XYZ file of C-alpha atoms in Angstrom:
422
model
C 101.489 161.219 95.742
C 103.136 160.047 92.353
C 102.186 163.472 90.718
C 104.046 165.392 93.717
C 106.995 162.833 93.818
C 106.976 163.436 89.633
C 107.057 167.330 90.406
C 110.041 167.153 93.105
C 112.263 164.846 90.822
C 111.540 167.290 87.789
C 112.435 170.176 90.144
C 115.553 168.674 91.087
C 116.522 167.488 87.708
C 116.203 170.706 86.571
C 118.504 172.087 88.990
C 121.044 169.408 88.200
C 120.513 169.960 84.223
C 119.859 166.293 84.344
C 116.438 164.691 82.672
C 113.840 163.667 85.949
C 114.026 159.893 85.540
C 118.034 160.192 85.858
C 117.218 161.177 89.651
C 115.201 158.013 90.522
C 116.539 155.559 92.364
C 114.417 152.512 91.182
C 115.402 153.442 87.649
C 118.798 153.812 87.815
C 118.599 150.526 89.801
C 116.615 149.119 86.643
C 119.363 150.612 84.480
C 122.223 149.317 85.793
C 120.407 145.874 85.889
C 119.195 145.969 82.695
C 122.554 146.894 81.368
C 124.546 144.194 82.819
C 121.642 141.191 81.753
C 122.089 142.586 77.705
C 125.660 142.784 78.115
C 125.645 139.145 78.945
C 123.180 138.580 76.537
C 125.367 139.557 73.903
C 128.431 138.258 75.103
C 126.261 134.809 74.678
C 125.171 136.637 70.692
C 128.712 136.198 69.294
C 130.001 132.534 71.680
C 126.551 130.887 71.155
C 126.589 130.486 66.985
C 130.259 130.258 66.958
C 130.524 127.510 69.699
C 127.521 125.710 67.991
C 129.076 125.380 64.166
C 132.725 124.245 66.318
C 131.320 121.333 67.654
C 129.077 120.653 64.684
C 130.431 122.535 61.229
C 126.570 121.800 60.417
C 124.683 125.309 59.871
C 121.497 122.938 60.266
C 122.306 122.396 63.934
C 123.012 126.080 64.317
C 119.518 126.752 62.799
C 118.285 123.392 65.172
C 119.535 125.506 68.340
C 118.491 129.073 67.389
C 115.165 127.591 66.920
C 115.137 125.236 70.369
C 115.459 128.695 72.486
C 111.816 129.655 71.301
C 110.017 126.041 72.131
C 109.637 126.879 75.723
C 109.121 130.667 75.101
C 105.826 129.230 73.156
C 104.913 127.416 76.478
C 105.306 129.502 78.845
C 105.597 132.896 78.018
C 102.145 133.736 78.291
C 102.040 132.248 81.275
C 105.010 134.367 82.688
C 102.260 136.958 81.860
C 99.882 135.721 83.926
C 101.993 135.636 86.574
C 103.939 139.212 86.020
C 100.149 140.789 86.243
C 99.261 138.510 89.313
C 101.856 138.596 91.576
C 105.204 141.158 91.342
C 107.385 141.430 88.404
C 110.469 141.660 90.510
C 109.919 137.894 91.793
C 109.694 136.740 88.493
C 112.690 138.338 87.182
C 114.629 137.558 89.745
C 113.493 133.655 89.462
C 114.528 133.830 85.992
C 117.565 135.453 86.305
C 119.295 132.782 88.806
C 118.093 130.341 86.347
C 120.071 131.795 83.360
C 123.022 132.275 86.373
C 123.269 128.331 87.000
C 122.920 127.496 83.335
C 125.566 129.589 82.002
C 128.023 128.751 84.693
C 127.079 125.164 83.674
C 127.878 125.605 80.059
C 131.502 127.830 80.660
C 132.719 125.322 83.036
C 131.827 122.466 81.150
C 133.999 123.812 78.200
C 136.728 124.955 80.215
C 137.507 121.242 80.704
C 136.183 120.002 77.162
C 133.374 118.213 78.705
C 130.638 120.196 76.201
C 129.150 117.438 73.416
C 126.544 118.765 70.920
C 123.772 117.800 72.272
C 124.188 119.531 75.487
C 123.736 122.846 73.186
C 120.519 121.314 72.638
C 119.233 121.398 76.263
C 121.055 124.772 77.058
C 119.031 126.152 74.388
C 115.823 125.156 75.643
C 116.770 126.138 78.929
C 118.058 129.715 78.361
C 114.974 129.801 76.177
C 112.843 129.188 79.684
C 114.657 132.051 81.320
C 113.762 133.953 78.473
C 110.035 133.417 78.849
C 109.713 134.702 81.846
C 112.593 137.337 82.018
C 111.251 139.150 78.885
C 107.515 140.110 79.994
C 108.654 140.614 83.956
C 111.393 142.940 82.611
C 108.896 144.858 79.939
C 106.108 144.924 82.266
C 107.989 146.892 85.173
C 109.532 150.352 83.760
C 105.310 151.342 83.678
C 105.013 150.244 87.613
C 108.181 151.961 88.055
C 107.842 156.047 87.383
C 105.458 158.074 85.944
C 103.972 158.033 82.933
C 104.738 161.522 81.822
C 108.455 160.167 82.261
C 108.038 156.892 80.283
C 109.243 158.195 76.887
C 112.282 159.792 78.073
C 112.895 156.573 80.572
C 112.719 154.393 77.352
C 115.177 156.342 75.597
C 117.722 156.152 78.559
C 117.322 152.528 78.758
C 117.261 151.654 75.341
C 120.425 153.461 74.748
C 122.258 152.645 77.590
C 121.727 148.656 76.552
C 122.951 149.629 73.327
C 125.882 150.200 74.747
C 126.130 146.584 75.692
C 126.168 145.876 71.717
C 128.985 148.151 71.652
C 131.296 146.400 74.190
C 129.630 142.831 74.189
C 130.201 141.028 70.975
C 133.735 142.964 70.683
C 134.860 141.842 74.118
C 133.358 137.986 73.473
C 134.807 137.984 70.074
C 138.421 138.901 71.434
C 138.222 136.114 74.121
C 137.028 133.658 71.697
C 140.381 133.865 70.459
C 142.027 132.463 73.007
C 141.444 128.412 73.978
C 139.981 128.967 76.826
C 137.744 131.495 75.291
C 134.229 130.464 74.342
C 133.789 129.044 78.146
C 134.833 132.232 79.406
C 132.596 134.134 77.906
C 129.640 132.099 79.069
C 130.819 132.138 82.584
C 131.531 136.167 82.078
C 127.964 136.320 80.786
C 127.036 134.600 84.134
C 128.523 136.948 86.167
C 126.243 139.924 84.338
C 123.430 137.901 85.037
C 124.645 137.613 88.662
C 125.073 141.773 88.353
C 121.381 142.266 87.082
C 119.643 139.604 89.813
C 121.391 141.565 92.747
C 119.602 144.830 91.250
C 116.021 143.137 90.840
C 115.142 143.069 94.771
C 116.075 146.406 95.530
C 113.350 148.051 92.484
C 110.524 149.582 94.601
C 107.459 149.249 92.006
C 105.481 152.793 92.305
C 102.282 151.301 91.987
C 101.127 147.225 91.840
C 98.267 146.529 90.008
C 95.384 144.978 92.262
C 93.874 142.061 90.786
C 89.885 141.853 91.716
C 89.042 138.773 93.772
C 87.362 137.000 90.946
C 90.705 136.869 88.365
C 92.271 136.295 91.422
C 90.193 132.949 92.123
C 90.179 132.041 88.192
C 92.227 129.368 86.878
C 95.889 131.068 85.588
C 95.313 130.710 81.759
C 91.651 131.564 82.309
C 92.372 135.279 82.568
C 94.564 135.646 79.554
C 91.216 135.545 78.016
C 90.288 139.666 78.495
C 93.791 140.109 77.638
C 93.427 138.395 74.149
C 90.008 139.778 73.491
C 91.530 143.351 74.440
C 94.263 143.122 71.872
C 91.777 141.752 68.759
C 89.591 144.799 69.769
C 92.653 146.835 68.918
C 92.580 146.815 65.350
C 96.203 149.315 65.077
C 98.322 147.033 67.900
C 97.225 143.904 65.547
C 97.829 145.565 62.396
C 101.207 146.418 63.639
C 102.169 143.180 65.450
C 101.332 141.487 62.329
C 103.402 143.208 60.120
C 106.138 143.071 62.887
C 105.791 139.278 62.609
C 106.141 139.547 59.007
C 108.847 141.559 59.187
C 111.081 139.532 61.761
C 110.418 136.259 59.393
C 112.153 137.482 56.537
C 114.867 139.275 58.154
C 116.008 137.135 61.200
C 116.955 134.076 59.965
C 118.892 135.580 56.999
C 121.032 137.777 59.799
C 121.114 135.089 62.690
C 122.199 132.027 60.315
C 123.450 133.840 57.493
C 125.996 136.626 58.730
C 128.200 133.985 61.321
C 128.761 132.029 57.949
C 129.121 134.943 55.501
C 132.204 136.029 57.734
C 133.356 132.313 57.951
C 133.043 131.053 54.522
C 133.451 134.292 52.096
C 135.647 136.869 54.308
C 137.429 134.338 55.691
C 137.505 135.619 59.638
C 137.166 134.114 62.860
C 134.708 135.102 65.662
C 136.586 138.672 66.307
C 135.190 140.255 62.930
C 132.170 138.486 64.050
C 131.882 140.261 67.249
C 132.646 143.837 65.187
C 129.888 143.034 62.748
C 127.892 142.815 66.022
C 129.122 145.946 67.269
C 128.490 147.599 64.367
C 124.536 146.471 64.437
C 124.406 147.663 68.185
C 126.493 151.236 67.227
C 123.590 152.239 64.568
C 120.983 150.959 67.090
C 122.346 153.552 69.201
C 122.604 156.527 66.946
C 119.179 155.824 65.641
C 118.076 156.496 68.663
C 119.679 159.427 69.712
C 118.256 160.657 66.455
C 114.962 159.487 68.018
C 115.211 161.811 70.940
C 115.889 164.933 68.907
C 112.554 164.074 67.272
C 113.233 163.418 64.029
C 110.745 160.480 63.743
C 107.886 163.654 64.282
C 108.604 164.630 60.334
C 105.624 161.805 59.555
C 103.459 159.854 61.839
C 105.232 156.656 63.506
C 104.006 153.921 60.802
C 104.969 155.711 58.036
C 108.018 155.801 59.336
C 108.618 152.318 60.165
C 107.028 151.310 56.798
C 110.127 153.432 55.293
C 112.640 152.316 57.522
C 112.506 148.587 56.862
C 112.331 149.130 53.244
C 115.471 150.730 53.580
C 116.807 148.385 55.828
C 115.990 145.294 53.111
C 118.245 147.060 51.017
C 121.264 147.487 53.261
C 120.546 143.736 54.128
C 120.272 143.041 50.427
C 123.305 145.121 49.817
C 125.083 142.555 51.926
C 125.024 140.270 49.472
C 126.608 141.961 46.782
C 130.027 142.693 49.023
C 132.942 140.649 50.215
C 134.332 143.295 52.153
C 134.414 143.874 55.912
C 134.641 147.317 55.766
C 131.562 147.591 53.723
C 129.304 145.122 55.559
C 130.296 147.411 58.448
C 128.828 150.272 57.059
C 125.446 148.655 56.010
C 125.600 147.011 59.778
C 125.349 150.130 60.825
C 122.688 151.239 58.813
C 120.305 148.512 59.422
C 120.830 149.237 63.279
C 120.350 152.923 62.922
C 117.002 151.897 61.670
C 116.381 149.818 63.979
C 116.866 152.103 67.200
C 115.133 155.075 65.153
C 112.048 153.648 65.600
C 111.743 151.448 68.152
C 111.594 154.067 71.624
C 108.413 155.511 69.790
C 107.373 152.183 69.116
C 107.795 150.736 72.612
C 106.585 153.969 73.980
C 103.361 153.846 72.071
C 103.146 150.376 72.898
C 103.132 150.964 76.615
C 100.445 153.625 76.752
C 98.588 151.856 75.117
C 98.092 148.823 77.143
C 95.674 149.261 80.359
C 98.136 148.922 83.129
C 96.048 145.747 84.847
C 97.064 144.077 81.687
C 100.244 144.841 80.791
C 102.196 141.562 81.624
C 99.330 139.354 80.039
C 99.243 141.382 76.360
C 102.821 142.308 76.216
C 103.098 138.293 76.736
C 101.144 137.553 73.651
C 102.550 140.218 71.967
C 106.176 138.900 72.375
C 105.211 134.868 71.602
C 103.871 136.388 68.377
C 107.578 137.763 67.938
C 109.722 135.160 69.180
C 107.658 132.653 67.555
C 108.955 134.144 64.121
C 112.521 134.754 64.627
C 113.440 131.119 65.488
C 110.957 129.853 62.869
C 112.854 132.095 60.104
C 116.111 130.884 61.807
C 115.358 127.553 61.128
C 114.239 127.494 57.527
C 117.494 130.106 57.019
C 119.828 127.152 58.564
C 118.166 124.479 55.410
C 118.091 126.714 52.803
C 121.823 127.499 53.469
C 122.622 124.156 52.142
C 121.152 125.345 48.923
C 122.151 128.839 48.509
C 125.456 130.369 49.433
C 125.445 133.202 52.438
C 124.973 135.997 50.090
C 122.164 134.749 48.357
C 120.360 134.474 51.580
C 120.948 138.063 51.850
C 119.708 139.342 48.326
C 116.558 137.151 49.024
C 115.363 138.651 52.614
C 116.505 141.969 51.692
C 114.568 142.266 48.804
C 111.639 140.459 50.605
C 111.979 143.367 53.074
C 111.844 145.880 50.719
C 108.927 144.963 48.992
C 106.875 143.864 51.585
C 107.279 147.209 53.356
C 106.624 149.152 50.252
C 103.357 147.305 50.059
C 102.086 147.808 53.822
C 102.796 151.298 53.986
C 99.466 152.035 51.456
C 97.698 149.695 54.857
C 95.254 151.980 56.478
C 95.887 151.259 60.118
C 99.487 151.435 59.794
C 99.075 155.115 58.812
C 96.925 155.211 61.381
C 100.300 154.812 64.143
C 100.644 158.125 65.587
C 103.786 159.359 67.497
């Protein structure tokens, strides 16, 4: 049935001109959902940092919040794996979804009438951190369920560069009503409202196949069967080779760029949250070059790792070059760079990634794989938001770039990282 649905949508997208996955209802229902969640997401990007060092002028408590978002990701993401692979992905979405919808309307109204104190940031964090937990691995875990696989790549590339998009229009849009007095609160409720968008989209996705859990995982206990999920990812020696470096990779970079760039444009260019929100834009602009690049197949000149080895040793040095410039113009260009990238690499990645994983797993190992992740970038946020007492913004950016660099240089001579394949 799913290879003669596959054939009539490719039939008809070739009469439109259009690619097959544009012609499928669940996806486009996915799109537009996943579209409207990111654009909130980065609305929330640009408000979130800026909001924080207003009612603090402490880059500690930015770092303080930045990291709070990943405590309850640690908890509970795996077991928003669990329950993505044992019951529907759609309910758990949607669950987290009106959570993030009641928290953000919380947080804009609350600053409309100057109600907001500090540590109020403290427990939104940890709260939008929850609906990330959940949201992330439900969201991941259902394009696969959705269509088939021979349309996964090109699916990926539509989605991925239709939420790029949302970098385009998000942090410019958040940083123009951050202007205003009234702005920072509302741009969290407008980031509500997308949230609002995206859970009215969830309920309507009609999954094309549900994984059927046997009736013995079905009576184990829930973090009893992220065992054979574990033990299938060590078995993999490539996946851990390459969620490793990942790791590695998000420690020295993320913290420099979530801590350091808010302040760079505060306390060397002397701007307010509106070049913030371009700097943003400028990130989310490469992103999506890099991977329209992707889809002409450029990344098929060398095999996948070698690529990414290459790409994040150039991207240390646009980060590092950030650090030698007081200019907006220029730290627009090597915004732009870092983001092209970025998006060059990461539909093969996330493609690769997905084929990968047996489908009865997904939600369980895409789980651990993303703790392993979001563990890192709060951690490096954190020790970014200390050592900026020490070291001016700049500094922070010769140091992780060159990290970068080097460290990429090094793991491209790894063995299994060669061993990625497009």
């Amino acid at each position: 049935m799913s290879k003669e649905l596959g054939l009539e949508n490719t039939a008809a997208a070739d009469h439109a001109g259009l690619p097959p996955v544009l012609l499928h209802r669940g996806f486009l229902l996915l799109l537009t959902g996943s579209f409207a969640a990111f654009l909130g997401e980065q609305l929330t990007t640009v408000a979130l940092p800026w909001l924080v060092l207003k009612l603090s002028n402490d880059s500690a408590a930015l770092g303080l919040v930045l990291a709070l978002m990943a405590v309850p990701k640690i908890f509970f993401l795996v077991v928003a794996g669990v329950l993505v692979d044992r019951h529907s992905p759609r309910a758990v979405l949607l669950c987290a979804l009106t959570g993030g919808i009641i928290l953000l309307t919380g947080v804009g109204t609350l600053l409309l009438y100057d109600m907001l104190a500090l540590w109020m940031m403290y427990l939104f964090a940890c709260g939008m951190g929850l609906v990330g937990a959940f949201a992330i691995p439900a969201r991941v875990a259902m394009l696969p369920r959705l269509i088939h696989p021979q349309q996964l790549q090109s699916a990926n590339a539509v989605l991925m560069g239709i939420t790029q998009v949302s970098l385009l229009g998000g942090p410019l849009l958040a940083g123009l009503l951050a202007t205003s007095a009234d702005g920072l609160g509302l741009v969290f409720l407008l980031n509500a409202a997308c949230f609002l968008v995206a859970a009215v989209t969830v309920p309507r996705l009609l999954p094309r196949t549900q994984p059927v859990a046997t009736a013995q995982q079905a009576d184990m206990p829930l973090l009893a069967t992220i065992v054979p999920a574990a033990k299938w990812l060590w078995s993999d020696g490539v996946l851990r080779t390459l969620i490793s470096y990942w790791a590695v990779v998000t420690l020295l970079v993320a913290g420099p760029v979530q801590v350091g760039l808010p302040l760079w444009v505060d306390r060397q260019l002397g701007g307010g949250a509106s070049a913030f929100g371009i700097l943003i834009a400028a990130n989310g602009l490469g992103q999506l070059i890099g991977i329209v690049c992707a889809g002409l197949r450029a990344r098929k000149v060398v095999h996948l790792g070698v690529a990414v080895c290459l790409i994040d040793g150039l991207t240390g040095m646009a980060v590092l070059g950030m650090g030698f410039t007081h200019v907006l113009e220029i730290g627009l260009a090597l915004m732009v760079a870092v983001g092209i990238g970025a998006g060059y690499v990461q539909v093969g990645l996330f493609t690769w990634i997905q084929r990968r994983i047996p489908t009865a797993l997904h939600g369980r190992v895409l789980s651990i794989l993303m703790l392993i992740l979001i563990t890192s970038a709060p951690l490096s946020a954190l020790i970014a938001g200390y050592l900026i007492r020490y070291v001016t913004p700049s500094q922070l950016f010769i140091y992780g770039g060159a990290a970068l660099s080097l460290f990429a240089m090094l793991m491209l001579l790894h063995p299994k990282l060669r061993q990625l394949r497009n």
